[in-house]
mmCIF file of C-alpha atoms in Angstrom:
data_model
loop_
_atom_site.group_PDB
_atom_site.id
_atom_site.type_symbol
_atom_site.label_atom_id
_atom_site.label_comp_id
_atom_site.label_asym_id
_atom_site.label_seq_id
_atom_site.Cartn_x
_atom_site.Cartn_y
_atom_site.Cartn_z
ATOM 1 C CA MET Z 1 -6.779 -39.239 -2.404
ATOM 2 C CA ASN Z 2 -7.107 -36.525 -0.230
ATOM 3 C CA ASN Z 3 -9.888 -33.724 -1.332
ATOM 4 C CA PRO Z 4 -8.964 -30.355 -0.565
ATOM 5 C CA SER Z 5 -11.247 -28.930 2.060
ATOM 6 C CA LYS Z 6 -14.076 -26.197 1.191
ATOM 7 C CA LEU Z 7 -11.891 -23.489 2.687
ATOM 8 C CA GLU Z 8 -9.031 -24.613 0.270
ATOM 9 C CA GLN Z 9 -11.280 -24.673 -2.855
ATOM 10 C CA GLN Z 10 -11.809 -21.132 -2.038
ATOM 11 C CA LEU Z 11 -10.425 -18.013 -4.319
ATOM 12 C CA CYS Z 12 -11.036 -15.641 -1.909
ATOM 13 C CA PHE Z 13 -8.885 -17.561 0.687
ATOM 14 C CA GLU Z 14 -6.167 -17.962 -1.655
ATOM 15 C CA VAL Z 15 -6.241 -14.063 -1.839
ATOM 16 C CA TYR Z 16 -6.370 -13.064 1.672
ATOM 17 C CA LYS Z 17 -3.481 -15.526 2.858
ATOM 18 C CA ALA Z 18 -1.259 -13.987 -0.492
ATOM 19 C CA SER Z 19 -2.179 -10.576 0.797
ATOM 20 C CA SER Z 20 -1.329 -11.728 4.832
ATOM 21 C CA ASN Z 21 1.912 -12.945 3.094
ATOM 22 C CA PHE Z 22 3.063 -9.697 1.023
ATOM 23 C CA SER Z 23 2.005 -7.579 3.917
ATOM 24 C CA LYS Z 24 4.605 -9.769 6.101
ATOM 25 C CA LEU Z 25 6.850 -9.479 3.223
ATOM 26 C CA TYR Z 26 6.717 -5.832 3.232
ATOM 27 C CA ALA Z 27 6.883 -5.193 6.804
ATOM 28 C CA ARG Z 28 10.086 -7.185 7.343
ATOM 29 C CA THR Z 29 11.579 -5.152 4.642
ATOM 30 C CA LEU Z 30 10.106 -1.937 5.610
ATOM 31 C CA GLU Z 31 11.477 -2.736 9.578
ATOM 32 C CA PRO Z 32 14.883 -0.736 9.517
ATOM 33 C CA PHE Z 33 13.031 2.317 7.758
ATOM 34 C CA HIS Z 34 10.341 2.159 10.950
ATOM 35 C CA LEU Z 35 7.536 1.928 8.498
ATOM 36 C CA THR Z 36 4.473 -0.260 8.359
ATOM 37 C CA PHE Z 37 2.971 -1.586 5.350
ATOM 38 C CA SER Z 38 -0.102 0.962 5.401
ATOM 39 C CA GLN Z 39 2.529 4.036 5.615
ATOM 40 C CA TYR Z 40 4.730 2.472 3.104
ATOM 41 C CA LEU Z 41 1.356 2.615 1.080
ATOM 42 C CA VAL Z 42 0.857 6.379 1.830
ATOM 43 C CA LEU Z 43 4.175 7.057 0.890
ATOM 44 C CA LEU Z 44 4.170 5.702 -2.250
ATOM 45 C CA THR Z 45 0.813 7.631 -3.316
ATOM 46 C CA LEU Z 46 2.758 10.755 -2.477
ATOM 47 C CA TRP Z 47 5.506 10.199 -4.071
ATOM 48 C CA GLU Z 48 3.656 9.881 -7.339
ATOM 49 C CA GLN Z 49 1.788 13.156 -6.122
ATOM 50 C CA ASN Z 50 2.887 15.235 -3.853
ATOM 51 C CA ASN Z 51 0.337 17.650 -1.838
ATOM 52 C CA LEU Z 52 -2.568 15.327 -1.667
ATOM 53 C CA LEU Z 53 -5.885 16.163 0.463
ATOM 54 C CA VAL Z 54 -6.262 13.246 2.802
ATOM 55 C CA LYS Z 55 -9.732 12.016 1.096
ATOM 56 C CA ASP Z 56 -8.047 11.841 -2.052
ATOM 57 C CA ILE Z 57 -5.297 9.495 -0.666
ATOM 58 C CA GLY Z 58 -7.851 7.663 1.047
ATOM 59 C CA ASN Z 59 -9.680 7.030 -2.366
ATOM 60 C CA GLN Z 60 -6.329 6.023 -3.853
ATOM 61 C CA LEU Z 61 -5.622 3.705 -0.947
ATOM 62 C CA GLY Z 62 -9.233 2.677 -0.851
ATOM 63 C CA LEU Z 63 -9.386 3.307 3.108
ATOM 64 C CA GLY Z 64 -11.523 5.334 5.101
ATOM 65 C CA ILE Z 65 -10.723 8.363 6.418
ATOM 66 C CA GLY Z 66 -11.246 6.845 10.130
ATOM 67 C CA THR Z 67 -8.448 4.096 9.490
ATOM 68 C CA LEU Z 68 -6.614 6.756 7.250
ATOM 69 C CA ASN Z 69 -5.964 9.384 10.249
ATOM 70 C CA PRO Z 70 -4.134 7.624 12.436
ATOM 71 C CA ILE Z 71 -1.857 6.470 10.033
ATOM 72 C CA ILE Z 72 -1.034 9.704 8.960
ATOM 73 C CA ASN Z 73 -0.815 11.082 12.370
ATOM 74 C CA ARG Z 74 1.766 8.800 13.302
ATOM 75 C CA MET Z 75 3.681 9.271 9.812
ATOM 76 C CA ILE Z 76 3.519 13.406 10.994
ATOM 77 C CA ALA Z 77 5.002 12.316 14.270
ATOM 78 C CA ASN Z 78 7.800 10.023 12.960
ATOM 79 C CA GLY Z 79 8.670 13.010 10.556
ATOM 80 C CA TRP Z 80 7.468 11.463 7.286
ATOM 81 C CA LEU Z 81 4.593 13.835 6.758
ATOM 82 C CA ASN Z 82 3.221 17.448 7.055
ATOM 83 C CA LYS Z 83 -0.341 18.280 7.392
ATOM 84 C CA GLU Z 84 -1.722 21.953 6.636
ATOM 85 C CA GLN Z 85 -5.291 23.402 5.991
ATOM 86 C CA SER Z 86 -6.195 23.410 2.619
ATOM 87 C CA ASP Z 87 -6.724 27.025 1.298
ATOM 88 C CA LYS Z 88 -9.743 25.796 -0.683
ATOM 89 C CA ASP Z 89 -11.532 24.187 2.040
ATOM 90 C CA LYS Z 90 -10.798 25.087 5.872
ATOM 91 C CA ARG Z 91 -12.374 21.567 6.826
ATOM 92 C CA ALA Z 92 -9.671 19.500 4.290
ATOM 93 C CA PHE Z 93 -6.234 18.753 5.013
ATOM 94 C CA VAL Z 94 -3.270 18.748 2.687
ATOM 95 C CA ILE Z 95 -0.553 15.901 3.265
ATOM 96 C CA SER Z 96 3.068 16.610 1.787
ATOM 97 C CA LEU Z 97 6.171 14.798 2.133
ATOM 98 C CA THR Z 98 8.432 15.830 4.380
ATOM 99 C CA GLU Z 99 12.661 16.148 3.318
ATOM 100 C CA LYS Z 100 13.176 12.844 4.948
ATOM 101 C CA ALA Z 101 10.366 10.989 3.101
ATOM 102 C CA LEU Z 102 12.014 12.368 -0.031
ATOM 103 C CA GLU Z 103 15.186 11.244 0.705
ATOM 104 C CA GLN Z 104 14.647 7.840 1.900
ATOM 105 C CA GLU Z 105 12.116 7.306 -1.438
ATOM 106 C CA LYS Z 106 15.381 5.636 -3.497
ATOM 107 C CA PRO Z 107 16.619 3.605 -0.298
ATOM 108 C CA ILE Z 108 13.220 2.137 0.432
ATOM 109 C CA GLU Z 109 12.745 1.422 -3.231
ATOM 110 C CA ARG Z 110 16.006 -0.367 -3.447
ATOM 111 C CA ALA Z 111 14.952 -2.419 -0.464
ATOM 112 C CA ILE Z 112 11.740 -3.410 -1.730
ATOM 113 C CA ILE Z 113 13.082 -4.246 -5.250
ATOM 114 C CA SER Z 114 16.078 -6.610 -3.300
ATOM 115 C CA LYS Z 115 13.502 -8.416 -1.501
ATOM 116 C CA ILE Z 116 11.236 -8.932 -4.218
ATOM 117 C CA THR Z 117 13.751 -9.640 -6.697
ATOM 118 C CA SER Z 118 15.305 -12.395 -4.132
ATOM 119 C CA CYS Z 119 11.816 -14.119 -4.189
ATOM 120 C CA ASN Z 120 12.419 -14.984 -7.831
ATOM 121 C CA TYR Z 121 8.697 -16.047 -8.256
ATOM 122 C CA LEU Z 122 7.188 -12.705 -9.282
ATOM 123 C CA ASP Z 123 10.153 -12.277 -12.456
ATOM 124 C CA ILE Z 124 8.135 -15.292 -13.707
ATOM 125 C CA ASN Z 125 4.510 -14.600 -12.928
ATOM 126 C CA ALA Z 126 4.055 -10.894 -12.221
ATOM 127 C CA LYS Z 127 2.677 -9.567 -15.206
ATOM 128 C CA THR Z 128 -0.131 -12.362 -15.926
ATOM 129 C CA LEU Z 129 -0.851 -12.449 -12.155
ATOM 130 C CA MET Z 130 -1.339 -8.491 -11.601
ATOM 131 C CA THR Z 131 -3.539 -8.318 -14.977
ATOM 132 C CA ASN Z 132 -5.516 -11.224 -13.373
ATOM 133 C CA LEU Z 133 -5.734 -9.658 -10.181
ATOM 134 C CA LYS Z 134 -6.572 -6.287 -11.701
ATOM 135 C CA GLU Z 135 -9.595 -7.802 -13.575
ATOM 136 C CA LEU Z 136 -10.904 -9.511 -10.551
ATOM 137 C CA ASN Z 137 -10.856 -6.256 -8.519
ATOM 138 C CA ALA Z 138 -12.703 -4.378 -11.282
ATOM 139 C CA PHE Z 139 -15.382 -7.266 -11.456
ATOM 140 C CA LEU Z 140 -15.806 -7.104 -7.654
ATOM 141 C CA ASN Z 141 -16.107 -3.452 -7.686
ATOM 142 C CA GLN Z 142 -18.650 -3.566 -10.461
ATOM 143 C CA LEU Z 143 -20.636 -5.888 -8.033
ATOM 144 C CA LYS Z 144 -20.794 -3.498 -5.397
ATOM 145 C CA GLU Z 145 -22.725 -0.773 -7.590
#
């Protein structure tokens, strides 16, 4: 009888592998749009609420400014985002969607939904999995404090 290794018994390892596999799935789906998974997350944030400060995007995504700035700069260079100095704080920048980003929201959404639906696994287990992961993340965030 094979006993699972210590690594295979770790919840954190399974969450890590799932995250990595999701990133790969999304990367393949987003490739025709010339977007990375991280760039897609920035777009999702701005499609929900446009014209956000860089720090607010970072807070929503759990990314530091040092990680987020290169992502945003590449997206600006590729025509997805605009960056303007804030009227309220000259040290801060407001990020907004370009016309290209607004026009591509629905096609990107359709591509993602099509890929996820084709997996079928999520139709059955998505709500339970999402609830459990949100509870786990809330618990882990409390441990930081």
